[in-house]
XYZ file of C-alpha atoms in Angstrom:
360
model
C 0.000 0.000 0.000
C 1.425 3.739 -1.077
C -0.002 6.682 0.193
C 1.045 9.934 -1.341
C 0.994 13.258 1.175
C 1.125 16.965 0.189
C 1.078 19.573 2.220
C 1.318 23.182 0.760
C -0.307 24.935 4.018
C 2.103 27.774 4.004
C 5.694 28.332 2.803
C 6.927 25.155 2.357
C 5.855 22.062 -1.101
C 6.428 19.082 0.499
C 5.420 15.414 -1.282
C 6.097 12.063 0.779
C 5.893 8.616 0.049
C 4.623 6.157 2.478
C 4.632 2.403 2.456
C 2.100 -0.365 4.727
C 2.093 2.693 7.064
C 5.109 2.735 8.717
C 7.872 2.991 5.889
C 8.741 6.777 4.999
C 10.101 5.752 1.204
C 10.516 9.219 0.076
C 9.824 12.917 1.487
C 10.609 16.002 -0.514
C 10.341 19.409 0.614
C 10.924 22.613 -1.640
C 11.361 25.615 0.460
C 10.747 29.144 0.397
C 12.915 31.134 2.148
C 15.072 32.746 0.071
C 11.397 34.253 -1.717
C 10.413 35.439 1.594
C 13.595 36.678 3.561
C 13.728 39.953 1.795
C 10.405 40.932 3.219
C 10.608 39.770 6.599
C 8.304 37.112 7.197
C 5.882 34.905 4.645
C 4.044 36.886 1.794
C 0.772 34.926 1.084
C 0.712 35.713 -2.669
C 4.135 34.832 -3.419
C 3.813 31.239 -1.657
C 0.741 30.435 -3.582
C 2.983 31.775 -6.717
C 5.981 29.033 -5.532
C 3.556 26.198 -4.760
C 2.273 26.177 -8.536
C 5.700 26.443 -9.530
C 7.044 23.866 -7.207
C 4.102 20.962 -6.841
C 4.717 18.839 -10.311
C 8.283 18.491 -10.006
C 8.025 17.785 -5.994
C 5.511 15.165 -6.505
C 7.907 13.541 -9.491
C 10.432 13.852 -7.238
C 8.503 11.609 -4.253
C 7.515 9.572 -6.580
C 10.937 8.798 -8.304
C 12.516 8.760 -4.914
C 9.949 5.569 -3.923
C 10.381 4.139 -6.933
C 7.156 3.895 -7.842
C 4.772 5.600 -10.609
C 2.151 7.045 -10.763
C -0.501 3.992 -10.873
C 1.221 1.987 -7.853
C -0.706 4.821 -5.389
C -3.043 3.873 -3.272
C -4.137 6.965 -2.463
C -3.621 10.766 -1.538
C -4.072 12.515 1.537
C -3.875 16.611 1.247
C -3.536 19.038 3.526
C -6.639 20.845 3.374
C -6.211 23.337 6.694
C -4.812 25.136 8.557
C -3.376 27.593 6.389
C -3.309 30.509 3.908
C -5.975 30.020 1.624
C -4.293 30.399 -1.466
C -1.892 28.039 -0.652
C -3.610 24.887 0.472
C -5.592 25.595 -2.853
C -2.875 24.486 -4.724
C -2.041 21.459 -2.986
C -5.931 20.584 -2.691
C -7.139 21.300 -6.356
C -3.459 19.131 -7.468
C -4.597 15.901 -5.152
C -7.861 16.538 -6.153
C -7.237 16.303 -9.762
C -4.489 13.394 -9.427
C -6.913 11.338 -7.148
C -9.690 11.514 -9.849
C -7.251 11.085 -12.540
C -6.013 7.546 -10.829
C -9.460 6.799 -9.173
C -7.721 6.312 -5.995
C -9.373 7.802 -2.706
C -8.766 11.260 -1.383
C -8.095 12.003 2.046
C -7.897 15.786 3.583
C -5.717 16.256 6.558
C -5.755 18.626 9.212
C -2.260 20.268 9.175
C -1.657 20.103 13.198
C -3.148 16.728 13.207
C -0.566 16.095 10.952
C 2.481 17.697 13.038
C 1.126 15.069 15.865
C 1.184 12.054 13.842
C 5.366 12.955 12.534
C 5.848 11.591 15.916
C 3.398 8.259 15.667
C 4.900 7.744 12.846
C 9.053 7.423 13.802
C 7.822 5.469 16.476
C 6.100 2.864 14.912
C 9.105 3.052 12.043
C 11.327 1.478 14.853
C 8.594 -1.044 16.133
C 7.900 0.918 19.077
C 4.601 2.896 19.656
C 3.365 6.167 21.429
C 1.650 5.901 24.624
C -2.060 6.944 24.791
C -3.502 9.256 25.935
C -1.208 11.101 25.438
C -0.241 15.300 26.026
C 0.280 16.893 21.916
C 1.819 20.291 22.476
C 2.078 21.473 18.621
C 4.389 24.637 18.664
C 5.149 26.224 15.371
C 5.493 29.642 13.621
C 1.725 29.662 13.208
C 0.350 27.448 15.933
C 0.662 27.125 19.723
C -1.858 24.455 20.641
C -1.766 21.744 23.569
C -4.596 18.782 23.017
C -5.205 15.201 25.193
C -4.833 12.632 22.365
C -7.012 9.560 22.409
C -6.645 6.465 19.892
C -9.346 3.473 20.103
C -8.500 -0.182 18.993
C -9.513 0.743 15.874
C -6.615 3.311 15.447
C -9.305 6.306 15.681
C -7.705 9.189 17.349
C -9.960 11.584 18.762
C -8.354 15.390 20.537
C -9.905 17.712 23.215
C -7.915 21.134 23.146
C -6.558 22.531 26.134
C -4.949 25.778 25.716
C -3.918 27.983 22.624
C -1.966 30.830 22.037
C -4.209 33.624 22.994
C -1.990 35.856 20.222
C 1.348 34.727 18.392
C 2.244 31.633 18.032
C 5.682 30.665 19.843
C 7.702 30.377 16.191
C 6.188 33.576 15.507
C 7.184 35.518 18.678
C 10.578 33.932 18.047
C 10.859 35.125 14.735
C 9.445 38.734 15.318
C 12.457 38.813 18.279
C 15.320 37.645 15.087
C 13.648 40.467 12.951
C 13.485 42.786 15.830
C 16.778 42.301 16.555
C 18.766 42.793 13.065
C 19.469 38.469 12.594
C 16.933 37.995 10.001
C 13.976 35.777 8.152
C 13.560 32.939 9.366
C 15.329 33.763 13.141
C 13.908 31.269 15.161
C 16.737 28.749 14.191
C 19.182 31.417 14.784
C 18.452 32.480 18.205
C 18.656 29.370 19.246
C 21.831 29.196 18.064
C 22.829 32.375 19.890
C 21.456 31.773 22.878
C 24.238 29.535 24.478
C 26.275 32.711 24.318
C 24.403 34.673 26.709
C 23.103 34.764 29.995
C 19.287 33.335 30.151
C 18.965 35.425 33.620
C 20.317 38.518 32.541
C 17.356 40.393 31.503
C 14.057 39.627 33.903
C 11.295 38.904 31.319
C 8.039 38.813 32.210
C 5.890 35.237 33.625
C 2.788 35.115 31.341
C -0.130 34.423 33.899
C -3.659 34.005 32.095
C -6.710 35.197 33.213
C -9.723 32.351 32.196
C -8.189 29.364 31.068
C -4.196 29.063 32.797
C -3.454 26.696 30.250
C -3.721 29.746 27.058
C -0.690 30.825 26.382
C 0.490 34.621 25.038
C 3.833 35.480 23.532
C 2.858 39.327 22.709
C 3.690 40.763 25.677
C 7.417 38.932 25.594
C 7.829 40.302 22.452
C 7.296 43.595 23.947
C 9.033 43.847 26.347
C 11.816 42.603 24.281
C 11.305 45.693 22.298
C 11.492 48.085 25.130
C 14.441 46.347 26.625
C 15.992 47.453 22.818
C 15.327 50.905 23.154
C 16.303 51.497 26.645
C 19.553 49.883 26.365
C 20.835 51.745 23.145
C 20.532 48.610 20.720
C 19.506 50.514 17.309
C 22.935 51.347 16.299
C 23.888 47.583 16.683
C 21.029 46.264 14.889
C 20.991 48.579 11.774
C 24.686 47.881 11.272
C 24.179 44.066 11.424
C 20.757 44.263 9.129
C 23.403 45.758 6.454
C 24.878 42.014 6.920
C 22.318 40.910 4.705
C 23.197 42.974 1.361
C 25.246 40.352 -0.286
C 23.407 37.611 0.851
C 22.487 35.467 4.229
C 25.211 35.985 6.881
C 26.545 33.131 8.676
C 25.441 32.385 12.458
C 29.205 33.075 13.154
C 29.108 36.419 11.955
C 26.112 37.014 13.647
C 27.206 36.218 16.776
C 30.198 38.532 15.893
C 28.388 41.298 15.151
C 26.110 41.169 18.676
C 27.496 42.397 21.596
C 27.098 41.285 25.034
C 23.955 42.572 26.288
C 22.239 41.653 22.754
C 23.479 37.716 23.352
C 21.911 37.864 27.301
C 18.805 39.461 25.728
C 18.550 36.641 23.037
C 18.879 33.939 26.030
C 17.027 35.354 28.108
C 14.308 35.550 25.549
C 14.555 31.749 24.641
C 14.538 31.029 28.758
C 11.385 32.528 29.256
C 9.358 31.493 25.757
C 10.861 27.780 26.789
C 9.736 27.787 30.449
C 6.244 29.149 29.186
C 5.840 26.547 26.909
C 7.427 23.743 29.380
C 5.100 24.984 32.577
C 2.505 24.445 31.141
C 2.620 21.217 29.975
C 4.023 20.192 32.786
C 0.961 21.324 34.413
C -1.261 19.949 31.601
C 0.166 16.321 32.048
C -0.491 16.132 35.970
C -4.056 17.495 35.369
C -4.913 15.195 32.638
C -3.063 12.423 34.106
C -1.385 11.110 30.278
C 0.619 8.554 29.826
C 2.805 10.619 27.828
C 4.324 14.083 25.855
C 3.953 14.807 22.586
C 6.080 17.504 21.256
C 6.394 18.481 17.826
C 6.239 21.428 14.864
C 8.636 23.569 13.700
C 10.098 24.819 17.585
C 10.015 21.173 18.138
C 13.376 21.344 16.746
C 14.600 24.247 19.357
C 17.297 22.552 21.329
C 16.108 24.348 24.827
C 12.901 22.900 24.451
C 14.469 19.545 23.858
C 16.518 20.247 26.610
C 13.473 21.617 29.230
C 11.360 18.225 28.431
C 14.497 15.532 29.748
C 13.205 16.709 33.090
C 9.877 15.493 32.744
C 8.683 12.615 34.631
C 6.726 11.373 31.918
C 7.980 9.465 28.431
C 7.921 12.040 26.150
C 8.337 12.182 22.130
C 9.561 14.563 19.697
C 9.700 13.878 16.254
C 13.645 14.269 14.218
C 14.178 17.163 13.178
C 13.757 16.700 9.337
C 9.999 16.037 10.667
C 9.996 18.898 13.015
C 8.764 21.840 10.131
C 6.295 20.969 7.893
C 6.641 17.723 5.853
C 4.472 15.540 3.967
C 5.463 12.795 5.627
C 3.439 13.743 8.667
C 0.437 14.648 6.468
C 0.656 10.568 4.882
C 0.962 9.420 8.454
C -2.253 11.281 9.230
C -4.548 9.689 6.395
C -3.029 6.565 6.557
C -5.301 5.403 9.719
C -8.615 6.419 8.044
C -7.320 4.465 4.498
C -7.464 1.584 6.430
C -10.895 2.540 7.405
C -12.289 2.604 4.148
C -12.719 6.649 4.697
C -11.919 8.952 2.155
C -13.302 12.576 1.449
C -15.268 14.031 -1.455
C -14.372 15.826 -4.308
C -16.313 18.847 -2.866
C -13.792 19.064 -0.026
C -13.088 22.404 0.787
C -9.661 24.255 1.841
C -10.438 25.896 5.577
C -7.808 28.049 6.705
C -9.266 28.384 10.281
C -9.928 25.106 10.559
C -10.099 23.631 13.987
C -8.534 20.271 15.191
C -10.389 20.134 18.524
């Protein structure tokens, strides 16, 4: 059995081969940063523009990669939402038309659904298997959600939301912080990096205590107080010379770090500390309250080596997926319909892309 994923949610064509349901054969991912870095962040138009460039060849690629055609597929499961509209269209209208094309059935995935199931599936690649029910905190540039995640015999999973981000998501905060501070699109990766280099107690960041629901999260406030702490302590000058860094090109981490001086480096780890133990506290708190069996972990800060770090003191087993399954992938999105394939399920032609769509 060969299930084909695609996932085109936001910034990233991604195609992924999956075998019997537990054998990754292939997983391609085109990215888009160098189209978005000159403008700071993701421009919706200009993705959708990239994903019709980008999905034929990606799927080829998958394909050729499994070596298998076209005809050996099974079926297709698309992510149909979360997203910007325009570009889970492109991904959607492509399975859509390839799953009539083969008469093979369609399956629509729910994009943070998805991010759980990159961890269900490295698991069961290795014979081992994630233990239900289980805490799924998905942290990425667009989402910061934390679900209890429940499978039957019949390999039905079933999630009841617990907290969300009230405002930005944690990749987000972290990469408004980079852009803030002069190191660039995407800087979530890159303050990570800096971080070791300063002192995570240096600068007292606010604790994020919610009103209604202590389980929400908020990363807006952290990012401003990041930005007064920047123009109290005289950082302009700094950051204006190192945004000239970028003229000819992306810098190197190294001559980032060169180019940041002391009190920009304690800043940077103290800003990790706190957006870590925000995230950590609470699912700490989550997992005694819920009484799991165990952490899931994953999305794109999945692959933040604090976080990694925070979670070896949990008491609990806890999973994150590798890091070539941390960002979005289409591996994750196959893992996700491979469960209701075996089903019988499948979805309509008339399925419709819903960027707000809900998982819980």
């Amino acid at each position: 059995m060969y299930l084909l994923g695609i996932e085109t949610s936001c910034d990233e064509t991604a195609a992924a081969v999956l075998a019997d349901g537990n054998r990754l054969l292939s997983n391609v991912i085109s990215s888009q940063f160098d189209v978005h870095a000159k403008y700071g962040g993701v421009v919706p138009e200009l993705a959708s523009r990239e994903h019709l460039r980008a999905i034929v060849p990606v799927v080829r690629e998958a394909l050729e990669g499994a070596g298998i055609g076209y005809r050996d597929l099974s079926a297709i499961g698309v992510t149909y939402g979360p997203g910007l509209i325009g570009a889970l269209l492109v991904g959607l209208t492509y399975a859509k038309g390839l799953a009539a094309s083969l008469d093979v059935p369609l399956l629509g995935v729910n994009h943070i659904e998805g991010h759980i199931h990159s961890v269900v599936l490295e698991q069961r690649a290795v014979g081992l298997d994630v233990e239900f029910p289980a805490l799924a905190l998905v942290v990425s540039g667009g989402h910061s959600h934390m679900f209890v995640a429940e499978r039957t015999a019949q390999d039905a999973y079933s999630y009841r939301l617990l907290g969300r981000t009230r405002d930005d998501a944690a990749g987000e905060a972290y990469d408004k912080v980079a852009k803030l501070l002069g190191f660039g699109y995407p800087g979530g990766p890159v303050l990570d990096r800096l971080a070791p280099y300063g002192n995570p107690r240096a600068v007292r960041l606010p604790v994020v205590n919610m009103k209604g629901n202590r389980l929400d999260m908020s990363f807006s406030g952290l990012k401003t107080a990041v930005r007064r702490f920047v123009n109290g302590a005289g950082l302009q000058d700094e950051i204006e010379r190192r945004r000239t860094l970028f003229h000819d090109g992306r810098p190197t981490v190294d001559a980032l770090r060169a180019s940041a001086s002391k009190v920009c480096l304690d800043l940077v780890a103290s800003f990790q500390h706190r957006a870590v133990s925000e995230l950590f506290r609470r699912a700490e708190e989550a997992a005694e309250l819920e009484e799991v069996e165990s952490v899931i972990v994953s999305g794109g800060v999945a692959a933040n080596s604090a976080l990694r770090e925070a979670f070896s003191s949990l008491s609990l087993p806890f999973h994150f997926p590798s890091l070539a399954l941390s960002t979005d992938n289409a591996a994750m999105i196959a893992a996700a319909a491979c469960p209701r394939y075996l089903r019988g399920e499948s979805d309509g032609f008339d399925l419709a892309a819903q960027p707000s769509l809900r998982l819980a």
